GROMACS .gro file of C-alpha atoms in nm:
model
  195
    1MET     CA    1  -2.053  -2.680   2.084
    2ALA     CA    2  -1.830  -2.850   1.873
    3THR     CA    3  -1.448  -2.967   2.006
    4ALA     CA    4  -1.190  -2.794   1.821
    5PRO     CA    5  -0.937  -3.004   1.593
    6ARG     CA    6  -0.619  -3.122   1.821
    7SER     CA    7  -0.298  -2.945   1.759
    8ALA     CA    8   0.021  -3.064   1.810
    9ALA     CA    9   0.072  -2.902   2.133
   10MET     CA   10  -0.255  -3.050   2.264
   11GLU     CA   11  -0.107  -3.420   2.137
   12VAL     CA   12   0.178  -3.349   2.334
   13THR     CA   13   0.027  -3.216   2.689
   14GLY     CA   14  -0.258  -3.417   2.711
   15SER     CA   15  -0.525  -3.107   2.719
   16ARG     CA   16  -0.839  -3.099   2.596
   17PHE     CA   17  -1.036  -2.775   2.419
   18CYS     CA   18  -1.361  -2.787   2.339
   19GLY     CA   19  -1.505  -2.409   2.207
   20GLY     CA   20  -1.448  -2.159   1.934
   21THR     CA   21  -1.119  -2.075   1.740
   22GLU     CA   22  -0.972  -1.816   1.494
   23ARG     CA   23  -0.671  -1.831   1.267
   24GLY     CA   24  -0.606  -2.158   1.474
   25ARG     CA   25  -0.606  -1.998   1.802
   26MET     CA   26  -0.875  -2.038   2.096
   27GLU     CA   27  -1.141  -1.759   2.056
   28GLY     CA   28  -1.468  -1.680   2.244
   29TRP     CA   29  -1.610  -1.912   2.491
   30GLY     CA   30  -1.455  -2.251   2.599
   31SER     CA   31  -1.358  -2.516   2.822
   32TYR     CA   32  -0.973  -2.616   2.803
   33THR     CA   33  -0.895  -2.918   3.024
   34LEU     CA   34  -0.536  -2.955   3.146
   35PRO     CA   35  -0.364  -3.316   3.176
   36THR     CA   36  -0.438  -3.281   3.576
   37GLY     CA   37  -0.775  -3.298   3.552
   38THR     CA   38  -0.805  -2.895   3.602
   39GLU     CA   39  -1.066  -2.728   3.373
   40TYR     CA   40  -1.080  -2.403   3.283
   41ARG     CA   41  -1.445  -2.264   3.179
   42GLY     CA   42  -1.480  -1.908   3.054
   43GLU     CA   43  -1.359  -1.646   2.809
   44LEU     CA   44  -1.068  -1.697   2.606
   45ARG     CA   45  -0.867  -1.438   2.311
   46ASP     CA   46  -0.599  -1.499   2.109
   47GLY     CA   47  -0.520  -1.866   2.269
   48ALA     CA   48  -0.555  -1.742   2.613
   49PHE     CA   49  -0.781  -1.675   2.906
   50HIS     CA   50  -0.896  -1.335   2.873
   51GLY     CA   51  -1.205  -1.230   3.027
   52ARG     CA   52  -1.445  -1.380   3.291
   53GLY     CA   53  -1.358  -1.738   3.357
   54ALA     CA   54  -1.320  -2.012   3.630
   55LEU     CA   55  -1.043  -2.249   3.700
   56LEU     CA   56  -1.228  -2.584   3.858
   57PHE     CA   57  -0.978  -2.822   4.049
   58PRO     CA   58  -1.039  -3.195   4.046
   59GLY     CA   59  -1.097  -3.183   4.425
   60GLY     CA   60  -1.354  -2.933   4.404
   61GLY     CA   61  -1.200  -2.655   4.439
   62ILE     CA   62  -1.302  -2.334   4.220
   63PHE     CA   63  -1.088  -2.026   4.129
   64ARG     CA   64  -1.317  -1.737   3.968
   65ALA     CA   65  -1.138  -1.426   3.820
   66VAL     CA   66  -1.133  -1.187   3.503
   67TRP     CA   67  -0.833  -1.272   3.299
   68HIS     CA   68  -0.597  -1.047   3.129
   69ARG     CA   69  -0.379  -1.218   2.835
   70GLY     CA   70  -0.398  -1.551   3.044
   71LEU     CA   71  -0.313  -1.385   3.403
   72PRO     CA   72  -0.569  -1.336   3.661
   73ALA     CA   73  -0.636  -0.962   3.727
   74GLU     CA   74  -0.881  -1.028   3.997
   75GLY     CA   75  -1.005  -1.305   4.178
   76SER     CA   76  -1.137  -1.537   4.451
   77PHE     CA   77  -1.104  -1.894   4.535
   78THR     CA   78  -1.361  -2.118   4.688
   79PHE     CA   79  -1.269  -2.446   4.866
   80ALA     CA   80  -1.464  -2.782   4.763
   81ASP     CA   81  -1.626  -2.729   5.120
   82GLY     CA   82  -1.791  -2.348   5.047
   83LEU     CA   83  -1.490  -2.173   5.232
   84GLU     CA   84  -1.370  -1.864   5.057
   85TYR     CA   85  -1.048  -1.782   5.065
   86ALA     CA   86  -1.000  -1.420   5.183
   87ALA     CA   87  -0.647  -1.277   5.118
   88GLU     CA   88  -0.711  -0.968   5.343
   89ARG     CA   89  -0.836  -1.115   5.678
   90TRP     CA   90  -0.803  -1.464   5.649
   91ASP     CA   91  -0.927  -1.604   6.011
   92TYR     CA   92  -0.956  -1.939   5.908
   93CYS     CA   93  -0.732  -2.188   6.118
   94ASP     CA   94  -0.483  -1.914   6.219
   95GLY     CA   95  -0.247  -1.960   6.544
   96TYR     CA   96  -0.558  -1.861   6.786
   97ASP     CA   97  -0.813  -2.064   6.667
   98ARG     CA   98  -0.739  -2.389   6.508
   99ARG     CA   99  -1.166  -2.537   6.441
  100PHE     CA  100  -1.223  -2.671   6.102
  101TYR     CA  101  -1.435  -2.458   5.884
  102SER     CA  102  -1.721  -2.751   5.948
  103GLU     CA  103  -1.694  -2.675   6.297
  104ILE     CA  104  -1.708  -2.284   6.268
  105ARG     CA  105  -2.022  -2.376   6.019
  106SER     CA  106  -2.194  -2.644   6.258
  107GLY     CA  107  -2.056  -2.578   6.589
  108LEU     CA  108  -1.838  -2.788   6.796
  109ARG     CA  109  -1.897  -3.144   6.928
  110ALA     CA  110  -1.976  -3.223   7.290
  111ALA     CA  111  -1.672  -3.284   7.523
  112GLY     CA  112  -1.466  -3.575   7.476
  113ILE     CA  113  -1.589  -3.604   7.102
  114SER     CA  114  -1.330  -3.530   6.857
  115GLN     CA  115  -1.335  -3.425   6.496
  116LEU     CA  116  -0.987  -3.502   6.358
  117THR     CA  117  -1.057  -3.369   5.990
  118ASN     CA  118  -1.288  -3.103   5.825
  119LEU     CA  119  -1.473  -3.418   5.682
  120ASP     CA  120  -1.741  -3.540   5.888
  121PRO     CA  121  -1.721  -3.853   5.932
  122PRO     CA  122  -1.353  -3.874   5.836
  123ARG     CA  123  -1.221  -4.074   5.544
  124GLN     CA  124  -1.150  -4.446   5.677
  125ILE     CA  125  -0.760  -4.503   5.623
  126PRO     CA  126  -0.623  -4.860   5.710
  127ALA     CA  127  -0.395  -4.856   6.008
  128GLY     CA  128  -0.008  -4.757   5.936
  129CYS     CA  129  -0.096  -4.554   5.604
  130TYR     CA  130  -0.128  -4.188   5.529
  131ASP     CA  131  -0.380  -3.995   5.389
  132CYS     CA  132  -0.256  -3.847   5.032
  133GLY     CA  133  -0.520  -3.618   4.977
  134ASP     CA  134  -0.649  -3.808   4.665
  135GLY     CA  135  -0.611  -4.135   4.789
  136PHE     CA  136  -0.359  -4.326   5.112
  137TYR     CA  137  -0.024  -4.417   5.138
  138ASN     CA  138   0.097  -4.776   5.236
  139PRO     CA  139   0.450  -4.742   5.354
  140GLU     CA  140   0.474  -5.172   5.338
  141THR     CA  141   0.360  -5.180   4.986
  142ARG     CA  142   0.480  -4.815   4.864
  143ILE     CA  143   0.182  -4.745   4.686
  144VAL     CA  144  -0.062  -4.481   4.682
  145THR     CA  145  -0.433  -4.620   4.622
  146ASP     CA  146  -0.779  -4.398   4.613
  147TYR     CA  147  -1.027  -4.424   4.878
  148GLU     CA  148  -1.192  -4.699   4.691
  149LEU     CA  149  -0.879  -4.917   4.666
  150LYS     CA  150  -0.793  -4.878   4.311
  151PHE     CA  151  -0.427  -4.818   4.247
  152LEU     CA  152  -0.286  -4.441   4.141
  153ARG     CA  153   0.060  -4.493   4.123
  154ASN     CA  154   0.364  -4.639   4.329
  155ALA     CA  155   0.604  -4.428   4.530
  156GLY     CA  156   0.976  -4.409   4.600
  157LYS     CA  157   1.111  -4.555   4.956
  158GLY     CA  158   1.125  -4.274   5.189
  159MET     CA  159   0.890  -4.069   5.018
  160ALA     CA  160   0.651  -4.024   5.281
  161VAL     CA  161   0.877  -3.864   5.552
  162SER     CA  162   1.055  -3.616   5.269
  163CYS     CA  163   0.679  -3.516   5.127
  164ALA     CA  164   0.557  -3.458   5.472
  165ALA     CA  165   0.874  -3.262   5.568
  166PHE     CA  166   0.851  -3.060   5.246
  167LEU     CA  167   0.448  -2.990   5.331
  168TRP     CA  168   0.452  -2.902   5.676
  169THR     CA  169   0.770  -2.656   5.600
  170THR     CA  170   0.634  -2.491   5.272
  171GLY     CA  171   0.266  -2.565   5.290
  172LYS     CA  172   0.286  -2.657   4.946
  173PRO     CA  173   0.250  -3.059   4.863
  174CYS     CA  174   0.547  -3.188   4.675
  175CYS     CA  175   0.390  -3.435   4.439
  176ASP     CA  176   0.408  -3.405   4.081
  177PRO     CA  177   0.065  -3.609   3.915
  178ALA     CA  178   0.339  -3.652   3.616
  179GLN     CA  179   0.574  -3.821   3.822
  180SER     CA  180   0.485  -4.187   3.929
  181SER     CA  181   0.738  -4.195   4.204
  182SER     CA  182   0.619  -3.912   4.409
  183ILE     CA  183   0.331  -3.920   4.678
  184CYS     CA  184   0.151  -3.633   4.780
  185LEU     CA  185   0.045  -3.589   5.171
  186SER     CA  186  -0.221  -3.343   5.288
  187SER     CA  187  -0.217  -3.125   5.565
  188SER     CA  188  -0.523  -3.120   5.788
  189VAL     CA  189  -0.425  -2.699   5.843
  190ARG     CA  190  -0.552  -2.532   5.528
  191THR     CA  191  -0.342  -2.278   5.375
  192ALA     CA  192  -0.386  -1.990   5.083
  193PRO     CA  193  -0.423  -2.160   4.762
  194PHE     CA  194  -0.110  -2.158   4.537
  195ILE     CA  195  -0.206  -1.999   4.222
   0.00000   0.00000   0.00000
């Protein structure tokens, strides 16, 4: 499959497209990658997602859908750990059952052995730092690094508190990958995907 010529819009946004075109617009089957790393793979018509296709998120989640003129007509979201989101009966991590998905799937640990995250074993975060989902935030240096200690971005003063409060009250991360001054704290409580 050939890569389509880069349009002015793709140059500005940093997007990539690999697939067929007609009259300069995406057409047929293709792969469209957003600057955030999210990738759409599927059918396109007249420059829009149209037909069967999936959004593959950098963290491993997948949203499979039937698209109509760029909007999902029906679809399902699967988290990176295999848990499928159910809009009608979402029993995972509700007010009565606070187990992680891995505990539901594999069972609870023996008394006295706590599981603090869905990941087992959990990521190693240095003392005094905060998990951001894509790395960790060090409030002393105000830097976010990935889990292999590679620099990701600078964070503004007080961002950890404001982002944590925003996440807690809305369930949405406050970070904008395009803004180098923001950080994003993740919650151990899984909420519905925001699509």
